[in-house]
Coordinates of C-alpha atoms and ligand atoms in Angstrom, one line a residue:
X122 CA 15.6 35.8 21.1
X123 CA 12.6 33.7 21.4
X124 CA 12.8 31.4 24.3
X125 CA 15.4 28.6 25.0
X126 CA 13.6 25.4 26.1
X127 CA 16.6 22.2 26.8
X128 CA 14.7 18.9 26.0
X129 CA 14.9 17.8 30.2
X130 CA 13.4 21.3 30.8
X131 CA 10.0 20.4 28.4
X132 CA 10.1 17.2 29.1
X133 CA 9.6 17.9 32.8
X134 CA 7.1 20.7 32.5
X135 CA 5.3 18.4 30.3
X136 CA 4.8 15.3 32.2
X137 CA 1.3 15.0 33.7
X138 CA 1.3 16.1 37.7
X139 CA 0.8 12.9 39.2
X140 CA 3.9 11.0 37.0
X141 CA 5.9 9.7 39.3
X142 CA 9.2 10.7 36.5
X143 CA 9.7 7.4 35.6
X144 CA 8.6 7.9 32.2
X145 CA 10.4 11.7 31.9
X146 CA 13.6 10.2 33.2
X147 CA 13.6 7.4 30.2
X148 CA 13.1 10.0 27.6
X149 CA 16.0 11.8 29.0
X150 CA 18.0 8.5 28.8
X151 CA 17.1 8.5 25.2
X152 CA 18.3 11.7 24.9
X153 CA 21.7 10.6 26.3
X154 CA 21.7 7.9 24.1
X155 CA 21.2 9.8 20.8
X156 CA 23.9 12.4 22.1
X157 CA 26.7 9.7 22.0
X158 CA 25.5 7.9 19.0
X159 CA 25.2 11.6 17.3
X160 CA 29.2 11.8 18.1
X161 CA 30.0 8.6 16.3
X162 CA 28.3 8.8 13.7
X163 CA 30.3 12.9 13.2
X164 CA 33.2 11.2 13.0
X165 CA 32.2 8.1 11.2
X166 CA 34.6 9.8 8.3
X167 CA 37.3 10.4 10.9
X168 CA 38.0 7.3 13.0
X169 CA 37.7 3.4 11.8
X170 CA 34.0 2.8 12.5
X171 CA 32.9 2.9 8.6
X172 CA 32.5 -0.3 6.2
X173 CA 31.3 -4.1 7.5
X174 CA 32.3 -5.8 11.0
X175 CA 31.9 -9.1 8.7
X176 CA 28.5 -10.1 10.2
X177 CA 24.9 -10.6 8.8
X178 CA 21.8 -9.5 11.3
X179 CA 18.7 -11.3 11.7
X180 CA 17.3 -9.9 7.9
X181 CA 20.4 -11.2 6.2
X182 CA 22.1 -7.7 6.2
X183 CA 25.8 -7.1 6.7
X184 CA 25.7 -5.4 10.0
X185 CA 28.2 -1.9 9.7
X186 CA 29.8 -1.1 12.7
X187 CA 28.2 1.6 13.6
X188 CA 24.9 -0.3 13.6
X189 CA 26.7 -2.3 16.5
X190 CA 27.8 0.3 18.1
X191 CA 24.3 2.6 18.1
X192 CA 22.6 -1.3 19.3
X193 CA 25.3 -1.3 21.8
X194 CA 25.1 2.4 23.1
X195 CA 21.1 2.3 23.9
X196 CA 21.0 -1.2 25.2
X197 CA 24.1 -0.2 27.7
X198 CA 22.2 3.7 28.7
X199 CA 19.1 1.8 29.6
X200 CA 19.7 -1.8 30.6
X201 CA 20.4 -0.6 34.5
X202 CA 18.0 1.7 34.7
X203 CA 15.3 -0.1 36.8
X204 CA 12.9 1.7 34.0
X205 CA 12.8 -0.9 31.9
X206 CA 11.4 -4.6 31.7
X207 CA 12.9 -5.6 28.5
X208 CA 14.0 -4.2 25.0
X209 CA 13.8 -5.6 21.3
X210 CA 16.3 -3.8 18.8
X211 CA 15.8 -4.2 14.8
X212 CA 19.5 -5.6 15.0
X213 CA 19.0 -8.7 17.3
X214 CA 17.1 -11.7 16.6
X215 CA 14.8 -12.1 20.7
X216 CA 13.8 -10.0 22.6
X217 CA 16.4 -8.2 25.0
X218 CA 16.1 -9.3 28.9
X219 CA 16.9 -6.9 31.3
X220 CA 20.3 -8.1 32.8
X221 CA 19.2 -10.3 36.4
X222 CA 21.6 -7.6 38.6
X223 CA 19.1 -4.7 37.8
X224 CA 16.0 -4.1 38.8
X225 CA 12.9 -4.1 36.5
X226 CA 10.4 -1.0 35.5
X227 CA 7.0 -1.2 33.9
X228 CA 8.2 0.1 30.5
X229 CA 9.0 -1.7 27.0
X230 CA 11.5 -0.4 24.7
X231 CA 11.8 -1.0 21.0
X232 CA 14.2 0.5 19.1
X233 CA 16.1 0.4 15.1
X234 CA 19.5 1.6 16.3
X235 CA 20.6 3.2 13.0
X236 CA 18.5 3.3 10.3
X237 CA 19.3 3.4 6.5
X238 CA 22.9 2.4 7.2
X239 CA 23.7 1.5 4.0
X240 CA 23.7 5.6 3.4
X241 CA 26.1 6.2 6.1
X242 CA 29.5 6.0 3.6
X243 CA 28.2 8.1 1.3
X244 CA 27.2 11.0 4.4
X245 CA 23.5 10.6 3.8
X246 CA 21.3 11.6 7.1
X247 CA 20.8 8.4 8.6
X248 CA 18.5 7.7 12.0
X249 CA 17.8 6.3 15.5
X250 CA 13.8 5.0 16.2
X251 CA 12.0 4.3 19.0
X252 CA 9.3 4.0 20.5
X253 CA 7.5 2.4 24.6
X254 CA 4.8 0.5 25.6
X255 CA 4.0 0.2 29.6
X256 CA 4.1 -3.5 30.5
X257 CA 1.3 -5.6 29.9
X258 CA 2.6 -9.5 31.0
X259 CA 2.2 -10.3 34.4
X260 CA 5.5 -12.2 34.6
X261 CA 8.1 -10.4 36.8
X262 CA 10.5 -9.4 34.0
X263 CA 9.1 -7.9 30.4
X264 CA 8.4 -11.1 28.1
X265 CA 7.8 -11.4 24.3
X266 CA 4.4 -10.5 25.2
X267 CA 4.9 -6.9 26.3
X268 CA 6.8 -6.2 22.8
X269 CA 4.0 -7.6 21.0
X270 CA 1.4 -4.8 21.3
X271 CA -0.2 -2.7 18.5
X272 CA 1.3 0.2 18.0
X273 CA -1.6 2.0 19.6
X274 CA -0.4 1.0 22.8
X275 CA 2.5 3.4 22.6
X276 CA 3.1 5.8 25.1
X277 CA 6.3 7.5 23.4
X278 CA 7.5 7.1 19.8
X279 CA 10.8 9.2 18.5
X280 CA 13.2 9.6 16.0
X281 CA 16.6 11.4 15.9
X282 CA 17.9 12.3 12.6
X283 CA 22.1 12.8 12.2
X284 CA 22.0 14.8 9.1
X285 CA 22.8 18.7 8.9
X286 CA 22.3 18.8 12.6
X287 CA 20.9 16.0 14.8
X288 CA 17.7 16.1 15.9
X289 CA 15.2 14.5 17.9
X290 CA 11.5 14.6 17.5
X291 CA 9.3 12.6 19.7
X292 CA 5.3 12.8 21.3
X293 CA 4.1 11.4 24.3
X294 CA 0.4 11.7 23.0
X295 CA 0.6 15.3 23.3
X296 CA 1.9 17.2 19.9
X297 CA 4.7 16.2 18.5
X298 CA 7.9 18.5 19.6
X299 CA 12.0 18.8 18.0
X300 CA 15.1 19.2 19.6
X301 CA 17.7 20.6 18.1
X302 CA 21.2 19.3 19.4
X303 CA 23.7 22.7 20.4
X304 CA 27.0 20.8 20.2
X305 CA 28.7 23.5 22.0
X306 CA 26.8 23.5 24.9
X307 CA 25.5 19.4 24.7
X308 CA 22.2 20.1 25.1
X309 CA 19.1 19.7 22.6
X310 CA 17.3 22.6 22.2
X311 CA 13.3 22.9 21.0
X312 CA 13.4 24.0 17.8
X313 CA 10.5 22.7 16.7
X314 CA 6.9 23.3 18.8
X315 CA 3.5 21.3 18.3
X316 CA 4.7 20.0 15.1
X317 CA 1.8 19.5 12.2
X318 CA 1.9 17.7 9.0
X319 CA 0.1 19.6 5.9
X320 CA -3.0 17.6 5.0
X321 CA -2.3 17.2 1.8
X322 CA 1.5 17.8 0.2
X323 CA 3.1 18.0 -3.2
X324 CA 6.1 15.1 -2.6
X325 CA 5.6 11.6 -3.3
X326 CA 8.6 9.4 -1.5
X327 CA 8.9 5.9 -3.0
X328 CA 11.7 3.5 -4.6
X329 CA 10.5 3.5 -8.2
X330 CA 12.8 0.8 -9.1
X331 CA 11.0 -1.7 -7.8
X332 CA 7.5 -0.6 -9.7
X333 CA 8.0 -3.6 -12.5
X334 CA 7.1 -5.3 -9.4
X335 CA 4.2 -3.5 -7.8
X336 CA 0.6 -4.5 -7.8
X337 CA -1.8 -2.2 -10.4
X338 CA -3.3 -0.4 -7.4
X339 CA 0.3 1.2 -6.7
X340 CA 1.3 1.6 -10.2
X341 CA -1.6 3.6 -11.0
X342 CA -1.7 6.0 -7.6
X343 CA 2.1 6.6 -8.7
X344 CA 1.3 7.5 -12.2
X345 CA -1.4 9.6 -10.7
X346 CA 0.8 11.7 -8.5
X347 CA 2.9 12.3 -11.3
X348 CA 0.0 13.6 -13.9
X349 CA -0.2 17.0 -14.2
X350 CA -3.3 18.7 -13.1
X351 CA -3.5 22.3 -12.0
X352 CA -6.6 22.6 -10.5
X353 CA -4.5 20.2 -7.6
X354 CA -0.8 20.1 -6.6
X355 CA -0.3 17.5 -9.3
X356 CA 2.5 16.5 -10.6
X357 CA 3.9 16.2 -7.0
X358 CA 8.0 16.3 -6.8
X359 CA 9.9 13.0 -6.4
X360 CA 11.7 13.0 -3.2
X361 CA 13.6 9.7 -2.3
X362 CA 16.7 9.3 -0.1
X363 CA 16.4 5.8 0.9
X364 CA 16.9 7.0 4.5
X365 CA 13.2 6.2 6.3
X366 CA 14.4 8.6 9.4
X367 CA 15.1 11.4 6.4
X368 CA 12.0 11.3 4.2
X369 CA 9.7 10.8 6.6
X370 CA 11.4 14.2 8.6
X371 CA 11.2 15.9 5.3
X372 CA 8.0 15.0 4.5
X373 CA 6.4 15.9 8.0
X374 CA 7.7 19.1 7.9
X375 CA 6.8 20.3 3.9
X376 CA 3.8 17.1 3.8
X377 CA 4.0 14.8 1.4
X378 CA 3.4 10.7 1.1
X379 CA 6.0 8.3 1.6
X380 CA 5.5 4.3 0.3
X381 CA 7.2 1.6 1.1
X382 CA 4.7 -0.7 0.0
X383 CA 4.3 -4.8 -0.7
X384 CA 5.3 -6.3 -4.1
X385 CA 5.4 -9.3 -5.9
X386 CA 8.2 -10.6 -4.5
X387 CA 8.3 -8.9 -1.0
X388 CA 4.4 -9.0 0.0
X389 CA 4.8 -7.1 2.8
X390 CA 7.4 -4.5 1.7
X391 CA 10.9 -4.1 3.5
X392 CA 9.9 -2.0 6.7
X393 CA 9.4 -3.7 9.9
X394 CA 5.9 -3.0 11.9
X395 CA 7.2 -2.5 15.6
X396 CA 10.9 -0.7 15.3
X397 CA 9.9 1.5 12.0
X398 CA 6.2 1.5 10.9
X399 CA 4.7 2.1 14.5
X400 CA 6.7 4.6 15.9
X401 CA 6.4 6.7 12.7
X402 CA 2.9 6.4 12.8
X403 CA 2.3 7.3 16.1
X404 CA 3.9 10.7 15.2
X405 CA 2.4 11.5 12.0
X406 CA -1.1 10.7 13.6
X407 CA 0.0 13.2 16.1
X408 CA 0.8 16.0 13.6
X409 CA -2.4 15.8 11.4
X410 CA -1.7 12.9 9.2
X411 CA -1.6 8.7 8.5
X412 CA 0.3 5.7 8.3
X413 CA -1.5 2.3 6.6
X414 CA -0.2 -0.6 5.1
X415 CA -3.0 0.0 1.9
X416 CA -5.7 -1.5 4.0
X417 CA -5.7 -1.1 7.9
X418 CA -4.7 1.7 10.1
X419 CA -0.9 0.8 11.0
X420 CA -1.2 1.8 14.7
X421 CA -4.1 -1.0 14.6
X422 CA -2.4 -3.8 13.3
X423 CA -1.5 -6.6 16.4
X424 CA 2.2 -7.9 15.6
X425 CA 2.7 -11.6 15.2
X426 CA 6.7 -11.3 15.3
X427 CA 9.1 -8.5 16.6
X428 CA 10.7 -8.9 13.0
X429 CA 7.1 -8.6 11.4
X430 CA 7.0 -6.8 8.1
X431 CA 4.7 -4.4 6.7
X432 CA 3.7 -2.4 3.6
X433 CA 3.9 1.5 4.8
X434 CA 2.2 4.5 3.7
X435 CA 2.5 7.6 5.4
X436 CA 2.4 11.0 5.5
X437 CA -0.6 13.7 4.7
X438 CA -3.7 12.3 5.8
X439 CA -5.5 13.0 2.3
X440 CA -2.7 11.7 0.3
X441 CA -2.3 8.3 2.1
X442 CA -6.0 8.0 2.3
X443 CA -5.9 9.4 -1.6
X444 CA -3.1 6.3 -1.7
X445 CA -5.2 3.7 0.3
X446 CA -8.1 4.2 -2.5
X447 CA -5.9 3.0 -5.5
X448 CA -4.9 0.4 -3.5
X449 CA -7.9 -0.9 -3.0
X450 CA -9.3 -0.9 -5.9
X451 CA -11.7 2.2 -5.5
X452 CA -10.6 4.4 -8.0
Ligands
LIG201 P1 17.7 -0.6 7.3 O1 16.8 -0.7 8.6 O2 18.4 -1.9 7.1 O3 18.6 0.5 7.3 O4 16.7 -0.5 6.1 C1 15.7 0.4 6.1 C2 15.9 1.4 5.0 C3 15.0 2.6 5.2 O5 15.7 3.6 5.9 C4 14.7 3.0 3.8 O6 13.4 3.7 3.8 C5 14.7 1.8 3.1 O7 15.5 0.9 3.8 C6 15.2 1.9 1.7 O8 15.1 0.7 1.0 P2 15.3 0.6 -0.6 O9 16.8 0.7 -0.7 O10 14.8 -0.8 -0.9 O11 14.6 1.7 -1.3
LIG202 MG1 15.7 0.1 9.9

């Protein structure tokens, strides 16, 4: 048996000497986090928690209720921590104070609570992401400020997928690492060590119904990937779930390019920069590969708005580079 590694264990031998465990004991609350939301969202077919709680969020969307619950489970593991100096979750409009009774920590914490919901009724693999920032503001408690920092700035970014199994893949800056959740004993497990992308993959990921729409740039990289060419991996498989959390896992693990990217009607795409964009870039980046919006670095890109958008491209580092040259024009 090769050997068994619980996610507090690594995180804990991991954590440079001189951390005070601030930083290990958030991941671990993350952890926590994903455990309980990983239970709902097993019984989702069981229990009354599928379909609409009659509410839009801030992007116009009906709001499921396991959305609210996931939004509600994370804020309520990490609001009295004393780790934290505020939050911002894809589901609520500002920025999330830490409540005045508990004390404040130096790190930010932005998170989409359950992405790709609109899969969850049909038991499609759906997702948590996050990602922390160390707090920049001078202002006692965490301000709009400290949740407005490229995603460079990271210091954490993770995912857990709820499909087959739950997992949860994160990096601190330091390879990329998955956890496999044991139900039976509650613990995540590593499954997954030092996690690297293939530099260049054979799986394009993109919502071809919306290609009517796309600029010529995109068009012609997509007929590209689908030519066939044998001296490359060309044609390349279409892969799309509609699940971020799900392709992007897939697609880091075989390689391959995902797009989300602008259009016509939606210049800057679907996916938001600081709970989506970032935190999957920071990864990728950290197994091998790349995340742009066509044109700049994603990690680079200084956020106007916590609801920012922005076109997304990642995956293998010579396909999204490969991708970023159609784009622009230079092929
Ligand atoms: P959500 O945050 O409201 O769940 O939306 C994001 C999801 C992503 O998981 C997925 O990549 C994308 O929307 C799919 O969009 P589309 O249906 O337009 O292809
Ligand atoms: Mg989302």
């Amino acid at each position: 048996m090769s050997k068994l590694v619980t996610i507090d264990r690594h995180i804990m031998e991991t954590q440079p000497p001189h951390a005070t465990g601030e930083f290990s004991a958030l991941l671990n609350d993350i952890a926590f986090a994903a455990k309980l939301i990983g239970r709902e969202v097993n019984k989702a077919g069981l229990v009354d928690v599928l379909g609409f709680t009659g509410t839009t969020n801030v992007h116009g969307e009906e709001v499921r209720k396991l959305d609210e619950y996931a939004d509600d489970i994370i804020f309520k593991a990490l609001d009295h921590t004393g780790r934290l100096c505020v939050m911002a979750s894809e589901e609520r409009e500002e920025i999330i104070p830490i409540p005045a009774k508990f004390k404040c920590g130096h790190y930010v914490l932005m998170y989409d609570p359950l992405d790709g919901s609109s899969n969850i009724d049909a038991n499609v693999s759906i997702g948590t992401i996050f990602s922390l920032y160390r707090k920049v503001s001078s202002a006692e408690r965490g301000t709009l400020e400290d949740c407005l920092q490229p995603g460079l700035e990271q210091v954490a970014a993770g995912y857990i997928i709820y499909g087959s199994s739950t997992m949860l893949v994160f990096t601190t800056g330091n390879g990329v690492c998955g956890f496999t959740y044991d139900p039976s004993v509650g613990e995540f497990l590593l499954s997954h060590e030092n996690i690297q992308t293939p530099k260049r993959g054979k799986i394009f990921s993109v919502n071809e119904g919306n290609s009517y729409r796309w600029d010529s740039g995109t068009k012609a990289y997509v007929n590209y990937v689908k030519q066939v060419d044998k001296g490359t991996n060309r044609p390349y498989s279409g892969r799309y779930i509609g699940s971020l959390v799900a392709d992007f896992h897939r697609n880091l693990l075989y390689g391959g390019i995902f797009l989300y990217p602008g259009d016509l009607k939606n210049p800057n795409g679907k996916l938001r920069l600081v709970y989506e964009a970032n935190p999957l870039a920071m990864i990728v980046e950290h197994a091998g590969g790349y995340a742009s919006d066509g044109h700049r670095r994603i990690l680079d890109i200084k956020p106007d708005g916590i609801h920012q958008l922005t076109p997304l491209i990642i995956g293998s580092l010579d396909d999204v580079k490969e991708a970023e040259d159609f784009i622009q024009g230079k092929r």
